[in-house]
Amino acid sequence: MRINKYIANAGIASRRKADDLILNGQVKVNGQVLRTPGYDVKETDVVSVNGQTIESDFRPKKVYYMLNKPVGYITSAADELGRPTVMDLMEGVSERIYPVGRLDFNTSGLLFMTNDGDFAYHLTHPKHQIGKVYRVRVAGQLSKAQLARLRSGVDLGDFVTARARVDVLTWTKHSTVLEIEIHEGKNREIRRMFKAVGSNVEELMRIRVGNIELGHLKPGTYRKLNPSEVEYLMKR
């Protein structure tokens, strides 16, 4: 973007006036006085006019959202089969955002959305080991042996899951509701874990990441993360 347009977009002066500011030595790029009106501003440049730094158009404001993803939505910016995606639920957000990690088509619950690559990398990289808590409803009742296998690690063939916290919340002869906390978060990991111990997942919802809870956020709606929540997640 040419420097005069860059200054005009910042609301400081018209393009013609911006050219005058440059010729008068009132514009600096990276601390150096600029004398060339035709200069093209690069993403890494810091531009100032009369000592006042202009926020770069190349650096959009970083935004952070929590979405309660319903069942039936793809965790993707687009879907080649034309199925609804989580982006369809983010009406009113002007920034170009994307989901952090994924929840599969039949899984609901907490999903972060952002335009901050560092934030997304931090939350999805295995080395950070951020706990993810899910509420699971499975068919029938689970035996003590099945629960012990889930807690101690399950061999899924391509890898063995780490130890997991598994708490039984309620049960009937037809189904059991549990809360499970894992750290890896690999593709369909929880469904595969229960299948490996002989149980079928009927409903799966992510309800917490670290200490950030889904709470009473309604399905299909979102809210902004507050600064303390973002700071907490980045320090995990």
PDB file of C-alpha atoms in Angstrom:
ATOM      1  CA  MET A   1       0.000   0.000   0.000  1.00  0.00           C
ATOM      2  CA  ARG A   2       1.418   3.403  -0.966  1.00  0.00           C
ATOM      3  CA  ILE A   3       2.404   5.570   1.980  1.00  0.00           C
ATOM      4  CA  ASN A   4      -0.017   8.391   1.150  1.00  0.00           C
ATOM      5  CA  LYS A   5      -2.972   5.981   1.048  1.00  0.00           C
ATOM      6  CA  TYR A   6      -1.771   4.383   4.264  1.00  0.00           C
ATOM      7  CA  ILE A   7      -1.755   7.775   6.015  1.00  0.00           C
ATOM      8  CA  ALA A   8      -5.134   8.701   4.509  1.00  0.00           C
ATOM      9  CA  ASN A   9      -6.691   5.404   5.660  1.00  0.00           C
ATOM     10  CA  ALA A  10      -5.552   6.208   9.180  1.00  0.00           C
ATOM     11  CA  GLY A  11      -7.646   9.384   9.018  1.00  0.00           C
ATOM     12  CA  ILE A  12      -4.690  11.722   9.505  1.00  0.00           C
ATOM     13  CA  ALA A  13      -4.787  13.582   6.192  1.00  0.00           C
ATOM     14  CA  SER A  14      -5.872  13.338   2.576  1.00  0.00           C
ATOM     15  CA  ARG A  15      -3.522  11.637   0.125  1.00  0.00           C
ATOM     16  CA  ARG A  16      -2.459  14.998  -1.288  1.00  0.00           C
ATOM     17  CA  LYS A  17      -1.831  16.393   2.188  1.00  0.00           C
ATOM     18  CA  ALA A  18       0.020  13.182   3.098  1.00  0.00           C
ATOM     19  CA  ASP A  19       2.403  13.841   0.183  1.00  0.00           C
ATOM     20  CA  ASP A  20       3.071  17.296   1.633  1.00  0.00           C
ATOM     21  CA  LEU A  21       3.741  15.824   5.069  1.00  0.00           C
ATOM     22  CA  ILE A  22       6.275  13.451   3.527  1.00  0.00           C
ATOM     23  CA  LEU A  23       8.051  16.191   1.551  1.00  0.00           C
ATOM     24  CA  ASN A  24       8.197  18.334   4.698  1.00  0.00           C
ATOM     25  CA  GLY A  25       9.957  15.551   6.609  1.00  0.00           C
ATOM     26  CA  GLN A  26       7.061  14.949   9.000  1.00  0.00           C
ATOM     27  CA  VAL A  27       6.732  11.224   8.252  1.00  0.00           C
ATOM     28  CA  LYS A  28       9.058   8.513   9.535  1.00  0.00           C
ATOM     29  CA  VAL A  29       9.261   4.834   8.622  1.00  0.00           C
ATOM     30  CA  ASN A  30      11.019   2.611  11.147  1.00  0.00           C
ATOM     31  CA  GLY A  31      12.426   5.720  12.828  1.00  0.00           C
ATOM     32  CA  GLN A  32      13.885   7.231   9.663  1.00  0.00           C
ATOM     33  CA  VAL A  33      12.543  10.351   7.928  1.00  0.00           C
ATOM     34  CA  LEU A  34      10.866   9.373   4.658  1.00  0.00           C
ATOM     35  CA  ARG A  35      11.498  11.504   1.580  1.00  0.00           C
ATOM     36  CA  THR A  36       9.864   9.297  -1.070  1.00  0.00           C
ATOM     37  CA  PRO A  37       6.090   9.831  -1.569  1.00  0.00           C
ATOM     38  CA  GLY A  38       5.876   6.665  -3.683  1.00  0.00           C
ATOM     39  CA  TYR A  39       7.063   4.353  -0.884  1.00  0.00           C
ATOM     40  CA  ASP A  40       5.079   1.118  -0.454  1.00  0.00           C
ATOM     41  CA  VAL A  41       4.437   0.261   3.201  1.00  0.00           C
ATOM     42  CA  LYS A  42       5.415  -3.285   4.159  1.00  0.00           C
ATOM     43  CA  GLU A  43       3.801  -5.419   6.824  1.00  0.00           C
ATOM     44  CA  THR A  44       6.709  -5.016   9.230  1.00  0.00           C
ATOM     45  CA  ASP A  45       7.001  -1.217   8.865  1.00  0.00           C
ATOM     46  CA  VAL A  46       6.283   1.171  11.711  1.00  0.00           C
ATOM     47  CA  VAL A  47       4.984   4.488  10.351  1.00  0.00           C
ATOM     48  CA  SER A  48       4.690   7.693  12.362  1.00  0.00           C
ATOM     49  CA  VAL A  49       3.466  11.206  11.523  1.00  0.00           C
ATOM     50  CA  ASN A  50       4.792  14.040  13.674  1.00  0.00           C
ATOM     51  CA  GLY A  51       5.858  11.456  16.237  1.00  0.00           C
ATOM     52  CA  GLN A  52       2.504   9.671  16.376  1.00  0.00           C
ATOM     53  CA  THR A  53       2.640   5.998  15.395  1.00  0.00           C
ATOM     54  CA  ILE A  54      -0.039   4.723  13.035  1.00  0.00           C
ATOM     55  CA  GLU A  55      -1.563   1.344  13.772  1.00  0.00           C
ATOM     56  CA  SER A  56      -0.878  -0.812  10.724  1.00  0.00           C
ATOM     57  CA  ASP A  57      -3.727  -1.955   8.475  1.00  0.00           C
ATOM     58  CA  PHE A  58      -1.682  -5.119   8.029  1.00  0.00           C
ATOM     59  CA  ARG A  59      -2.066  -5.993  11.686  1.00  0.00           C
ATOM     60  CA  PRO A  60      -5.750  -6.508  12.379  1.00  0.00           C
ATOM     61  CA  LYS A  61      -6.953  -6.364  15.940  1.00  0.00           C
ATOM     62  CA  LYS A  62      -6.663  -9.782  17.542  1.00  0.00           C
ATOM     63  CA  VAL A  63      -9.996 -11.216  18.621  1.00  0.00           C
ATOM     64  CA  TYR A  64     -10.940 -14.247  20.688  1.00  0.00           C
ATOM     65  CA  TYR A  65     -14.326 -15.945  20.889  1.00  0.00           C
ATOM     66  CA  MET A  66     -15.887 -18.952  22.567  1.00  0.00           C
ATOM     67  CA  LEU A  67     -18.568 -20.703  20.520  1.00  0.00           C
ATOM     68  CA  ASN A  68     -20.988 -23.348  21.738  1.00  0.00           C
ATOM     69  CA  LYS A  69     -20.892 -25.530  18.635  1.00  0.00           C
ATOM     70  CA  PRO A  70     -24.071 -27.554  18.049  1.00  0.00           C
ATOM     71  CA  VAL A  71     -24.132 -31.023  16.542  1.00  0.00           C
ATOM     72  CA  GLY A  72     -24.408 -30.900  12.759  1.00  0.00           C
ATOM     73  CA  TYR A  73     -21.764 -28.282  11.994  1.00  0.00           C
ATOM     74  CA  ILE A  74     -18.353 -28.839  10.416  1.00  0.00           C
ATOM     75  CA  THR A  75     -15.350 -27.320  12.206  1.00  0.00           C
ATOM     76  CA  SER A  76     -13.959 -25.669   9.109  1.00  0.00           C
ATOM     77  CA  ALA A  77     -14.043 -22.377   7.220  1.00  0.00           C
ATOM     78  CA  ALA A  78     -15.800 -24.120   4.304  1.00  0.00           C
ATOM     79  CA  ASP A  79     -17.094 -27.565   3.361  1.00  0.00           C
ATOM     80  CA  GLU A  80     -16.846 -29.069  -0.112  1.00  0.00           C
ATOM     81  CA  LEU A  81     -20.082 -30.988   0.460  1.00  0.00           C
ATOM     82  CA  GLY A  82     -21.990 -27.838   1.278  1.00  0.00           C
ATOM     83  CA  ARG A  83     -22.672 -28.755   4.893  1.00  0.00           C
ATOM     84  CA  PRO A  84     -23.046 -25.938   7.464  1.00  0.00           C
ATOM     85  CA  THR A  85     -19.811 -24.881   9.133  1.00  0.00           C
ATOM     86  CA  VAL A  86     -19.032 -23.111  12.393  1.00  0.00           C
ATOM     87  CA  MET A  87     -18.408 -19.950  10.370  1.00  0.00           C
ATOM     88  CA  ASP A  88     -22.148 -19.800   9.681  1.00  0.00           C
ATOM     89  CA  LEU A  89     -22.673 -19.259  13.410  1.00  0.00           C
ATOM     90  CA  MET A  90     -20.302 -16.283  13.699  1.00  0.00           C
ATOM     91  CA  GLU A  91     -22.586 -13.633  12.212  1.00  0.00           C
ATOM     92  CA  GLY A  92     -21.647 -10.135  13.305  1.00  0.00           C
ATOM     93  CA  VAL A  93     -17.901 -10.835  13.470  1.00  0.00           C
ATOM     94  CA  SER A  94     -16.144  -8.664  10.904  1.00  0.00           C
ATOM     95  CA  GLU A  95     -12.630 -10.047  11.401  1.00  0.00           C
ATOM     96  CA  ARG A  96     -11.423 -13.026   9.408  1.00  0.00           C
ATOM     97  CA  ILE A  97     -11.351 -15.731  12.077  1.00  0.00           C
ATOM     98  CA  TYR A  98     -10.942 -19.501  12.170  1.00  0.00           C
ATOM     99  CA  PRO A  99     -11.533 -22.343  14.640  1.00  0.00           C
ATOM    100  CA  VAL A 100      -8.847 -23.451  17.087  1.00  0.00           C
ATOM    101  CA  GLY A 101      -8.578 -27.233  16.809  1.00  0.00           C
ATOM    102  CA  ARG A 102     -11.721 -29.130  15.933  1.00  0.00           C
ATOM    103  CA  LEU A 103     -14.872 -30.793  17.178  1.00  0.00           C
ATOM    104  CA  ASP A 104     -16.293 -33.412  14.848  1.00  0.00           C
ATOM    105  CA  PHE A 105     -19.678 -33.213  13.141  1.00  0.00           C
ATOM    106  CA  ASN A 106     -21.525 -35.108  15.904  1.00  0.00           C
ATOM    107  CA  THR A 107     -19.744 -33.442  18.841  1.00  0.00           C
ATOM    108  CA  SER A 108     -20.958 -30.233  20.454  1.00  0.00           C
ATOM    109  CA  GLY A 109     -19.609 -27.738  22.926  1.00  0.00           C
ATOM    110  CA  LEU A 110     -16.766 -25.333  23.546  1.00  0.00           C
ATOM    111  CA  LEU A 111     -14.785 -24.211  20.516  1.00  0.00           C
ATOM    112  CA  PHE A 112     -12.450 -21.224  20.400  1.00  0.00           C
ATOM    113  CA  MET A 113     -12.408 -18.947  17.346  1.00  0.00           C
ATOM    114  CA  THR A 114      -9.675 -16.387  16.680  1.00  0.00           C
ATOM    115  CA  ASN A 115      -7.435 -14.609  14.191  1.00  0.00           C
ATOM    116  CA  ASP A 116      -4.373 -14.956  16.453  1.00  0.00           C
ATOM    117  CA  GLY A 117      -2.025 -17.633  15.129  1.00  0.00           C
ATOM    118  CA  ASP A 118       0.084 -17.689  18.299  1.00  0.00           C
ATOM    119  CA  PHE A 119      -3.018 -18.324  20.404  1.00  0.00           C
ATOM    120  CA  ALA A 120      -4.169 -21.154  18.118  1.00  0.00           C
ATOM    121  CA  TYR A 121      -0.693 -22.722  18.065  1.00  0.00           C
ATOM    122  CA  HIS A 122      -0.385 -22.563  21.843  1.00  0.00           C
ATOM    123  CA  LEU A 123      -3.737 -24.263  22.441  1.00  0.00           C
ATOM    124  CA  THR A 124      -3.250 -27.036  19.890  1.00  0.00           C
ATOM    125  CA  HIS A 125       0.419 -27.944  20.383  1.00  0.00           C
ATOM    126  CA  PRO A 126       0.769 -31.200  22.394  1.00  0.00           C
ATOM    127  CA  LYS A 127       3.626 -29.848  24.525  1.00  0.00           C
ATOM    128  CA  HIS A 128       1.305 -27.450  26.356  1.00  0.00           C
ATOM    129  CA  GLN A 129      -0.928 -30.256  27.691  1.00  0.00           C
ATOM    130  CA  ILE A 130      -4.034 -28.140  28.308  1.00  0.00           C
ATOM    131  CA  GLY A 131      -6.777 -30.266  29.851  1.00  0.00           C
ATOM    132  CA  LYS A 132     -10.011 -30.652  27.905  1.00  0.00           C
ATOM    133  CA  VAL A 133     -13.127 -31.826  29.740  1.00  0.00           C
ATOM    134  CA  TYR A 134     -16.037 -33.566  28.023  1.00  0.00           C
ATOM    135  CA  ARG A 135     -19.452 -34.766  29.144  1.00  0.00           C
ATOM    136  CA  VAL A 136     -20.201 -38.134  27.596  1.00  0.00           C
ATOM    137  CA  ARG A 137     -23.336 -40.255  27.466  1.00  0.00           C
ATOM    138  CA  VAL A 138     -22.777 -43.882  26.551  1.00  0.00           C
ATOM    139  CA  ALA A 139     -25.133 -46.784  26.051  1.00  0.00           C
ATOM    140  CA  GLY A 140     -25.628 -49.101  29.007  1.00  0.00           C
ATOM    141  CA  GLN A 141     -23.517 -49.263  32.147  1.00  0.00           C
ATOM    142  CA  LEU A 142     -19.735 -49.390  32.396  1.00  0.00           C
ATOM    143  CA  SER A 143     -17.988 -51.972  34.524  1.00  0.00           C
ATOM    144  CA  LYS A 144     -15.185 -51.199  36.962  1.00  0.00           C
ATOM    145  CA  ALA A 145     -12.783 -52.885  34.552  1.00  0.00           C
ATOM    146  CA  GLN A 146     -13.882 -50.647  31.667  1.00  0.00           C
ATOM    147  CA  LEU A 147     -13.515 -47.521  33.800  1.00  0.00           C
ATOM    148  CA  ALA A 148     -10.064 -48.658  34.952  1.00  0.00           C
ATOM    149  CA  ARG A 149      -8.912 -49.062  31.345  1.00  0.00           C
ATOM    150  CA  LEU A 150     -10.162 -45.599  30.428  1.00  0.00           C
ATOM    151  CA  ARG A 151      -8.346 -44.082  33.405  1.00  0.00           C
ATOM    152  CA  SER A 152      -5.060 -45.897  32.953  1.00  0.00           C
ATOM    153  CA  GLY A 153      -4.700 -45.525  29.158  1.00  0.00           C
ATOM    154  CA  VAL A 154      -6.257 -47.294  26.189  1.00  0.00           C
ATOM    155  CA  ASP A 155      -4.354 -48.912  23.326  1.00  0.00           C
ATOM    156  CA  LEU A 156      -5.971 -47.571  20.147  1.00  0.00           C
ATOM    157  CA  GLY A 157      -3.584 -49.339  17.809  1.00  0.00           C
ATOM    158  CA  ASP A 158      -1.756 -46.270  16.506  1.00  0.00           C
ATOM    159  CA  PHE A 159      -1.106 -44.894  20.001  1.00  0.00           C
ATOM    160  CA  VAL A 160      -1.864 -45.489  23.685  1.00  0.00           C
ATOM    161  CA  THR A 161      -3.845 -42.723  25.357  1.00  0.00           C
ATOM    162  CA  ALA A 162      -2.466 -41.020  28.447  1.00  0.00           C
ATOM    163  CA  ARG A 163      -4.073 -41.460  31.838  1.00  0.00           C
ATOM    164  CA  ALA A 164      -7.447 -39.721  31.983  1.00  0.00           C
ATOM    165  CA  ARG A 165      -9.703 -38.492  34.748  1.00  0.00           C
ATOM    166  CA  VAL A 166     -13.046 -40.260  34.423  1.00  0.00           C
ATOM    167  CA  ASP A 167     -15.967 -39.560  36.775  1.00  0.00           C
ATOM    168  CA  VAL A 168     -19.369 -41.236  36.586  1.00  0.00           C
ATOM    169  CA  LEU A 169     -22.100 -38.617  37.029  1.00  0.00           C
ATOM    170  CA  THR A 170     -25.335 -40.590  36.614  1.00  0.00           C
ATOM    171  CA  TRP A 171     -26.386 -43.962  35.326  1.00  0.00           C
ATOM    172  CA  THR A 172     -29.414 -46.111  34.556  1.00  0.00           C
ATOM    173  CA  LYS A 173     -29.663 -49.564  33.074  1.00  0.00           C
ATOM    174  CA  HIS A 174     -29.913 -47.929  29.639  1.00  0.00           C
ATOM    175  CA  SER A 175     -27.121 -45.320  29.750  1.00  0.00           C
ATOM    176  CA  THR A 176     -24.295 -43.757  31.742  1.00  0.00           C
ATOM    177  CA  VAL A 177     -23.248 -40.097  31.844  1.00  0.00           C
ATOM    178  CA  LEU A 178     -19.597 -39.418  32.581  1.00  0.00           C
ATOM    179  CA  GLU A 179     -17.117 -36.566  32.694  1.00  0.00           C
ATOM    180  CA  ILE A 180     -13.718 -37.250  31.167  1.00  0.00           C
ATOM    181  CA  GLU A 181     -10.628 -35.072  31.022  1.00  0.00           C
ATOM    182  CA  ILE A 182      -7.920 -35.676  28.427  1.00  0.00           C
ATOM    183  CA  HIS A 183      -4.887 -33.706  27.282  1.00  0.00           C
ATOM    184  CA  GLU A 184      -3.987 -35.051  23.839  1.00  0.00           C
ATOM    185  CA  GLY A 185      -7.209 -34.233  21.996  1.00  0.00           C
ATOM    186  CA  LYS A 186      -6.404 -36.312  18.925  1.00  0.00           C
ATOM    187  CA  ASN A 187      -8.994 -36.896  16.203  1.00  0.00           C
ATOM    188  CA  ARG A 188     -12.042 -38.745  17.583  1.00  0.00           C
ATOM    189  CA  GLU A 189      -9.955 -39.811  20.582  1.00  0.00           C
ATOM    190  CA  ILE A 190     -12.767 -40.102  23.124  1.00  0.00           C
ATOM    191  CA  ARG A 191     -15.106 -41.979  20.801  1.00  0.00           C
ATOM    192  CA  ARG A 192     -12.264 -44.372  19.980  1.00  0.00           C
ATOM    193  CA  MET A 193     -11.419 -44.834  23.662  1.00  0.00           C
ATOM    194  CA  PHE A 194     -14.940 -45.888  24.570  1.00  0.00           C
ATOM    195  CA  LYS A 195     -15.237 -48.102  21.515  1.00  0.00           C
ATOM    196  CA  ALA A 196     -11.974 -49.820  22.467  1.00  0.00           C
ATOM    197  CA  VAL A 197     -13.392 -50.769  25.873  1.00  0.00           C
ATOM    198  CA  GLY A 198     -16.647 -52.028  24.343  1.00  0.00           C
ATOM    199  CA  SER A 199     -18.911 -49.006  24.826  1.00  0.00           C
ATOM    200  CA  ASN A 200     -20.723 -46.779  22.323  1.00  0.00           C
ATOM    201  CA  VAL A 201     -20.796 -42.980  22.682  1.00  0.00           C
ATOM    202  CA  GLU A 202     -24.272 -41.565  22.134  1.00  0.00           C
ATOM    203  CA  GLU A 203     -23.618 -37.912  23.012  1.00  0.00           C
ATOM    204  CA  LEU A 204     -20.384 -35.969  23.404  1.00  0.00           C
ATOM    205  CA  MET A 205     -19.934 -32.352  24.496  1.00  0.00           C
ATOM    206  CA  ARG A 206     -16.798 -30.403  25.373  1.00  0.00           C
ATOM    207  CA  ILE A 207     -17.589 -28.334  28.448  1.00  0.00           C
ATOM    208  CA  ARG A 208     -14.233 -26.942  29.585  1.00  0.00           C
ATOM    209  CA  VAL A 209     -10.703 -26.169  28.391  1.00  0.00           C
ATOM    210  CA  GLY A 210      -8.302 -25.506  31.252  1.00  0.00           C
ATOM    211  CA  ASN A 211     -10.466 -23.526  33.651  1.00  0.00           C
ATOM    212  CA  ILE A 212     -12.514 -21.855  30.888  1.00  0.00           C
ATOM    213  CA  GLU A 213     -16.025 -23.283  31.111  1.00  0.00           C
ATOM    214  CA  LEU A 214     -18.784 -23.323  28.523  1.00  0.00           C
ATOM    215  CA  GLY A 215     -21.206 -22.371  31.281  1.00  0.00           C
ATOM    216  CA  HIS A 216     -24.683 -21.290  30.211  1.00  0.00           C
ATOM    217  CA  LEU A 217     -23.737 -20.256  26.670  1.00  0.00           C
ATOM    218  CA  LYS A 218     -26.592 -21.437  24.452  1.00  0.00           C
ATOM    219  CA  PRO A 219     -25.947 -23.788  21.508  1.00  0.00           C
ATOM    220  CA  GLY A 220     -25.115 -21.888  18.344  1.00  0.00           C
ATOM    221  CA  THR A 221     -24.140 -18.683  20.164  1.00  0.00           C
ATOM    222  CA  TYR A 222     -20.780 -17.165  21.010  1.00  0.00           C
ATOM    223  CA  ARG A 223     -19.164 -14.626  23.314  1.00  0.00           C
ATOM    224  CA  LYS A 224     -15.850 -12.797  23.469  1.00  0.00           C
ATOM    225  CA  LEU A 225     -13.155 -14.098  25.763  1.00  0.00           C
ATOM    226  CA  ASN A 226     -12.120 -11.480  28.296  1.00  0.00           C
ATOM    227  CA  PRO A 227      -8.439 -10.455  28.570  1.00  0.00           C
ATOM    228  CA  SER A 228      -7.855 -12.484  31.729  1.00  0.00           C
ATOM    229  CA  GLU A 229      -9.160 -15.648  30.015  1.00  0.00           C
ATOM    230  CA  VAL A 230      -6.867 -15.109  27.031  1.00  0.00           C
ATOM    231  CA  GLU A 231      -3.911 -14.457  29.332  1.00  0.00           C
ATOM    232  CA  TYR A 232      -4.663 -17.601  31.342  1.00  0.00           C
ATOM    233  CA  LEU A 233      -4.830 -19.800  28.252  1.00  0.00           C
ATOM    234  CA  MET A 234      -1.595 -18.379  26.837  1.00  0.00           C
ATOM    235  CA  LYS A 235       0.229 -19.126  30.092  1.00  0.00           C
ATOM    236  CA  ARG A 236      -0.876 -22.747  30.322  1.00  0.00           C
TER     237      ARG A 236
END
